[in-house]
C-alpha positions as CSV (number, residue, x, y, z in Angstrom):
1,X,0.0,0.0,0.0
2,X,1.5,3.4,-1.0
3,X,1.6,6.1,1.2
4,X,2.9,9.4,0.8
5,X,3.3,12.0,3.6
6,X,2.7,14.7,1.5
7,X,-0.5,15.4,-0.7
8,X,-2.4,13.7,-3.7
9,X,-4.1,14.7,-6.4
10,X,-7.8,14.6,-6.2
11,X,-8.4,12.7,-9.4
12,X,-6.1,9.9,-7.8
13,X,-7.2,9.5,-4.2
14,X,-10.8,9.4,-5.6
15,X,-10.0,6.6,-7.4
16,X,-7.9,4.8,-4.5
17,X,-10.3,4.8,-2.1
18,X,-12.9,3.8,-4.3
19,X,-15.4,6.6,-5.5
20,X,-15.1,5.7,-9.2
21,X,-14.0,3.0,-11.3
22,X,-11.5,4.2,-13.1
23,X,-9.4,7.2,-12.4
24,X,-9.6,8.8,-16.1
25,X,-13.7,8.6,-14.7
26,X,-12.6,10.3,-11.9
27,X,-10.8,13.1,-13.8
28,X,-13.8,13.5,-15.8
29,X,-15.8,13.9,-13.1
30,X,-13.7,16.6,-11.8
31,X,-13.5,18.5,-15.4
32,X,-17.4,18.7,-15.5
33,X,-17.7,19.8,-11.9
34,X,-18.8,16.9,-10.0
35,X,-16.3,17.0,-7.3
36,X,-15.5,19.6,-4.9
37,X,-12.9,20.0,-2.4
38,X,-13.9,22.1,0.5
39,X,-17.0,23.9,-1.4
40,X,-14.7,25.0,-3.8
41,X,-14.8,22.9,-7.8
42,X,-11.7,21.1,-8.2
43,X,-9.4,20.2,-11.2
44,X,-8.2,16.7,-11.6
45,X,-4.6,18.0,-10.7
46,X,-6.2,19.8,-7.3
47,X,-4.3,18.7,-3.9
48,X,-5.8,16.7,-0.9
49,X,-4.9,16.7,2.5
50,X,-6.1,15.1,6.0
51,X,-8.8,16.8,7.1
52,X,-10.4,17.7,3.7
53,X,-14.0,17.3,2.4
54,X,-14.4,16.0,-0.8
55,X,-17.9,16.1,-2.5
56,X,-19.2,13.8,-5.4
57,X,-22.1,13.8,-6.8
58,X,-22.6,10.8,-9.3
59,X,-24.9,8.3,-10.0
60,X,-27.9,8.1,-7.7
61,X,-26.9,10.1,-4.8
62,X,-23.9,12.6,-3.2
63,X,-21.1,11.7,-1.5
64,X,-19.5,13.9,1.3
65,X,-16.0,12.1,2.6
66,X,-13.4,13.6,4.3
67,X,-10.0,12.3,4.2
68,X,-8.1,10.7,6.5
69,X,-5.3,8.7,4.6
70,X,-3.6,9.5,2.1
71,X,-3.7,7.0,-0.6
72,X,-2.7,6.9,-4.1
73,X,-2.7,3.2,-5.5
74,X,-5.7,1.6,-5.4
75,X,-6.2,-1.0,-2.5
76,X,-8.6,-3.3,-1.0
77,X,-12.7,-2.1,0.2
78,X,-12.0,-2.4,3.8
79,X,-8.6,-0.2,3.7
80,X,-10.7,2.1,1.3
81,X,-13.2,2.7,3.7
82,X,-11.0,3.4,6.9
83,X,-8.9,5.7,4.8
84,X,-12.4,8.2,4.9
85,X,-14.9,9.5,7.4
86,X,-18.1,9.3,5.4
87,X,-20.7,12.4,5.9
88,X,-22.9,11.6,3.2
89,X,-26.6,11.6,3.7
90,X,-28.9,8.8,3.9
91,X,-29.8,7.8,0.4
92,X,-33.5,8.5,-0.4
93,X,-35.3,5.0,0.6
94,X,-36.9,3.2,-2.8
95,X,-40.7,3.6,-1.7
96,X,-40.1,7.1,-1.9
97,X,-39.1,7.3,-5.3
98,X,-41.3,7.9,-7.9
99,X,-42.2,4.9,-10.6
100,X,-42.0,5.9,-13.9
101,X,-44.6,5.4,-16.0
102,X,-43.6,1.2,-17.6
103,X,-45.2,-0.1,-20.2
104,X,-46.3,-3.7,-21.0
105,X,-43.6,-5.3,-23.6
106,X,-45.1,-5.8,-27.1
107,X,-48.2,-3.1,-26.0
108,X,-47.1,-1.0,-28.9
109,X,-46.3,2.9,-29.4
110,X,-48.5,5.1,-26.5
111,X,-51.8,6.1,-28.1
112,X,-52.3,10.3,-27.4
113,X,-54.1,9.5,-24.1
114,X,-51.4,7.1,-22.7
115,X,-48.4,10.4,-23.9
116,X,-51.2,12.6,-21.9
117,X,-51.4,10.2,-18.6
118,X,-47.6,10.2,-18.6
119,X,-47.2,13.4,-18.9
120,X,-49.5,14.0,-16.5
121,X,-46.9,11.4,-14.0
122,X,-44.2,13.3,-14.8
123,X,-45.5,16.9,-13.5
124,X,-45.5,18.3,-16.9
């Protein structure tokens, strides 16, 4: 397991503790905005240290961590996970979400009342 003393890049330790897949998904994610160090946007190339919050929003829900380890190669779930203090709120529980309007397989194209009805679903 490698540990600097120093500071990582945010695009990195994202990816070594686990947040995304991939770390060119990570870097992505920080060029289009989706993670923030300490309220402010970061860069891929933007520096972490202990004691940091990192925010990503992705997926389904948001992610607030804050860093305790410093970590650049990727390592196993349960070294992941004690190398962050997770913050994030409690996902939204699935009852609560709403159902999209599904259609039988094989029904056919919506007539004019169906497009209506689901509009109607959506709030428009």
């Amino acid at each position: 397991m490698a540990e600097p003393l120093g500071r990582v890049r945010v695009d990195a330790w994202t990816w070594a503790v686990r947040l995304f897949p991939t770390r060119s998904a990570a870097a992505a994610a920080c060029r289009a905005g989706h993670v923030r160090v300490n309220g402010e946007r970061a860069k891929p190339a933007t520096q972490v240290v202990p004691g940091d919050e990192v925010l990503v929003r992705g997926g389904e829900r948001e992610r607030l961590v804050v860093v305790q380890r410093m970590l650049v190669k990727r390592v196993s779930a349960e070294v992941a996970q004690a190398s962050y203090l997770d913050r994030s709120p409690a996902p939204v529980p699935r009852e609560r979400v709403a159902v999209a309007a599904a259609r039988d397989r094989g029904a056919g194209r919506p007539t004019k009342r169906d497009r209506r009805e689901i509009d109607r679903l959506r709030g428009r």
